[in-house]
XYZ file of N, CA and C in Angstrom:
204
model
N -59.055 50.410 -35.972
C -59.781 49.253 -36.461
C -58.854 48.323 -37.255
N -57.933 48.913 -38.016
C -57.023 48.083 -38.821
C -56.119 47.242 -37.934
N -55.651 47.814 -36.858
C -54.795 47.053 -35.937
C -55.551 45.847 -35.391
N -56.814 46.035 -35.052
C -57.617 44.924 -34.541
C -57.860 43.859 -35.602
N -57.886 44.263 -36.871
C -58.162 43.327 -37.964
C -56.913 42.629 -38.496
N -55.731 43.050 -38.097
C -54.492 42.534 -38.680
C -54.348 41.027 -38.619
N -54.679 40.428 -37.516
C -54.528 38.968 -37.388
C -55.367 38.263 -38.443
N -56.591 38.702 -38.627
C -57.460 38.089 -39.633
C -56.955 38.362 -41.041
N -56.501 39.580 -41.291
C -55.999 39.934 -42.623
C -54.760 39.103 -42.953
N -53.906 38.855 -41.985
C -52.687 38.075 -42.208
C -52.993 36.631 -42.586
N -54.180 36.151 -42.263
C -54.557 34.773 -42.594
C -55.017 34.610 -44.038
N -55.229 35.708 -44.754
C -55.609 35.646 -46.156
C -54.423 35.108 -46.947
N -54.687 34.211 -47.874
C -53.619 33.647 -48.714
C -53.760 34.134 -50.135
N -52.779 34.762 -50.681
C -51.593 35.286 -50.007
C -51.951 36.536 -49.210
N -51.187 36.796 -48.182
C -51.431 37.987 -47.347
C -51.269 39.233 -48.208
N -52.184 40.185 -48.093
C -52.089 41.389 -48.913
C -50.983 42.335 -48.448
N -50.462 43.079 -49.403
C -49.514 44.149 -49.096
C -50.324 45.329 -48.581
N -49.871 45.936 -47.481
C -50.597 47.028 -46.840
C -49.700 48.248 -46.725
N -50.245 49.398 -47.082
C -49.608 50.686 -46.816
C -50.518 51.392 -45.820
N -50.005 51.700 -44.652
C -50.806 52.262 -43.565
C -50.267 53.638 -43.205
N -51.057 54.673 -43.471
C -50.703 56.041 -43.065
C -51.242 56.264 -41.664
N -50.364 56.681 -40.758
C -50.733 56.739 -39.343
C -50.892 58.134 -38.762
N -50.208 59.112 -39.339
C -50.018 60.383 -38.644
C -48.843 60.200 -37.700
N -48.193 61.279 -37.343
C -46.988 61.184 -36.506
C -47.268 60.652 -35.110
N -48.391 61.013 -34.523
C -48.674 60.652 -33.135
C -48.820 59.141 -32.933
N -49.307 58.415 -33.938
C -49.585 56.982 -33.775
C -48.594 56.082 -34.495
N -47.599 56.644 -35.130
C -46.694 55.853 -35.966
C -46.039 54.698 -35.213
N -45.452 54.948 -34.065
C -44.740 53.889 -33.341
C -45.685 52.769 -32.898
N -46.832 53.119 -32.369
C -47.806 52.111 -31.940
C -48.248 51.240 -33.115
N -48.498 51.862 -34.254
C -48.940 51.107 -35.428
C -47.814 50.228 -35.952
N -46.582 50.739 -35.980
C -45.445 49.916 -36.406
C -45.331 48.656 -35.549
N -45.497 48.810 -34.260
C -45.427 47.654 -33.350
C -46.542 46.661 -33.627
N -47.711 47.145 -33.994
C -48.833 46.251 -34.291
C -48.544 45.384 -35.514
N -47.771 45.893 -36.444
C -47.440 45.147 -37.660
C -46.234 44.235 -37.479
N -45.665 44.198 -36.326
C -44.459 43.403 -36.048
C -44.619 41.948 -36.483
N -45.785 41.351 -36.280
C -46.002 39.944 -36.607
C -46.637 39.730 -37.977
N -46.853 40.805 -38.714
C -47.419 40.686 -40.068
C -46.327 40.137 -40.981
N -46.690 39.381 -42.019
C -45.659 38.802 -42.888
C -44.633 39.837 -43.370
N -43.374 39.476 -43.283
C -42.261 40.376 -43.599
C -42.356 40.924 -45.016
N -42.085 42.215 -45.133
C -42.046 42.863 -46.428
C -43.390 43.240 -47.011
N -44.473 42.955 -46.295
C -45.802 43.214 -46.839
C -46.514 44.385 -46.182
N -45.858 45.068 -45.278
C -46.493 46.217 -44.622
C -45.552 47.413 -44.650
N -46.109 48.533 -45.037
C -45.372 49.793 -45.050
C -46.150 50.754 -44.161
N -45.539 51.182 -43.070
C -46.175 52.093 -42.113
C -45.469 53.442 -42.212
N -46.245 54.466 -42.539
C -45.685 55.797 -42.735
C -46.541 56.833 -42.016
N -45.914 57.905 -41.506
C -46.718 58.932 -40.856
C -47.592 59.693 -41.859
N -47.085 59.902 -43.069
C -47.846 60.615 -44.098
C -47.486 60.063 -45.469
N -48.393 60.174 -46.410
C -48.151 59.800 -47.806
C -48.146 61.080 -48.623
N -47.048 61.333 -49.306
C -46.916 62.578 -50.051
C -47.572 62.554 -51.423
N -47.574 61.428 -52.102
C -48.079 61.363 -53.471
C -49.336 60.493 -53.520
N -50.432 61.030 -53.024
C -51.679 60.256 -52.966
C -52.155 59.782 -54.336
N -52.076 60.582 -55.409
C -52.507 60.056 -56.708
C -51.737 58.786 -57.102
N -50.430 58.758 -56.891
C -49.638 57.581 -57.236
C -49.986 56.406 -56.329
N -50.171 56.670 -55.045
C -50.511 55.588 -54.104
C -51.871 54.984 -54.446
N -52.836 55.813 -54.748
C -54.165 55.312 -55.094
C -54.145 54.569 -56.422
N -53.355 55.036 -57.374
C -53.241 54.349 -58.662
C -52.628 52.964 -58.500
N -51.780 52.798 -57.493
C -51.107 51.524 -57.232
C -51.963 50.564 -56.407
N -53.036 51.058 -55.828
C -53.843 50.266 -54.898
C -54.942 49.477 -55.611
N -55.245 48.309 -55.063
C -56.414 47.549 -55.474
C -57.615 47.919 -54.604
N -57.349 48.358 -53.391
C -58.384 48.710 -52.433
C -57.842 49.807 -51.528
N -58.644 50.824 -51.260
C -58.253 51.890 -50.331
C -59.299 51.961 -49.238
N -58.853 51.904 -48.010
C -59.717 52.077 -46.856
C -59.258 53.370 -46.193
N -60.146 54.337 -46.111
C -59.716 55.640 -45.635
C -60.848 56.372 -44.916
N -60.488 57.486 -44.352
C -61.455 58.364 -43.711
C -61.226 59.763 -44.252
N -62.197 60.589 -44.114
C -62.028 61.956 -44.587
C -61.549 62.843 -43.445
N -61.091 64.012 -43.795
C -60.668 64.956 -42.780
C -59.166 65.028 -42.654
N -58.691 66.146 -42.212
C -57.258 66.356 -42.011
C -57.078 67.109 -40.698
N -57.662 66.555 -39.653
C -57.622 67.252 -38.386
C -56.387 66.912 -37.593
């Protein structure tokens, strides 16, 4: 859903900084989707190791539950 929303999100002024956890299987596809997102504002990672720090740094978290 985030990949589909990227074009609209990029139109927000100023464009928000995004950290996107993908899992290993989808990392490359998601990285390619962010190719046209404003430079330096997207971080695509397969996993986030320090969730408390990441959440403390966030203004908004969009997530799902489960670790399947």
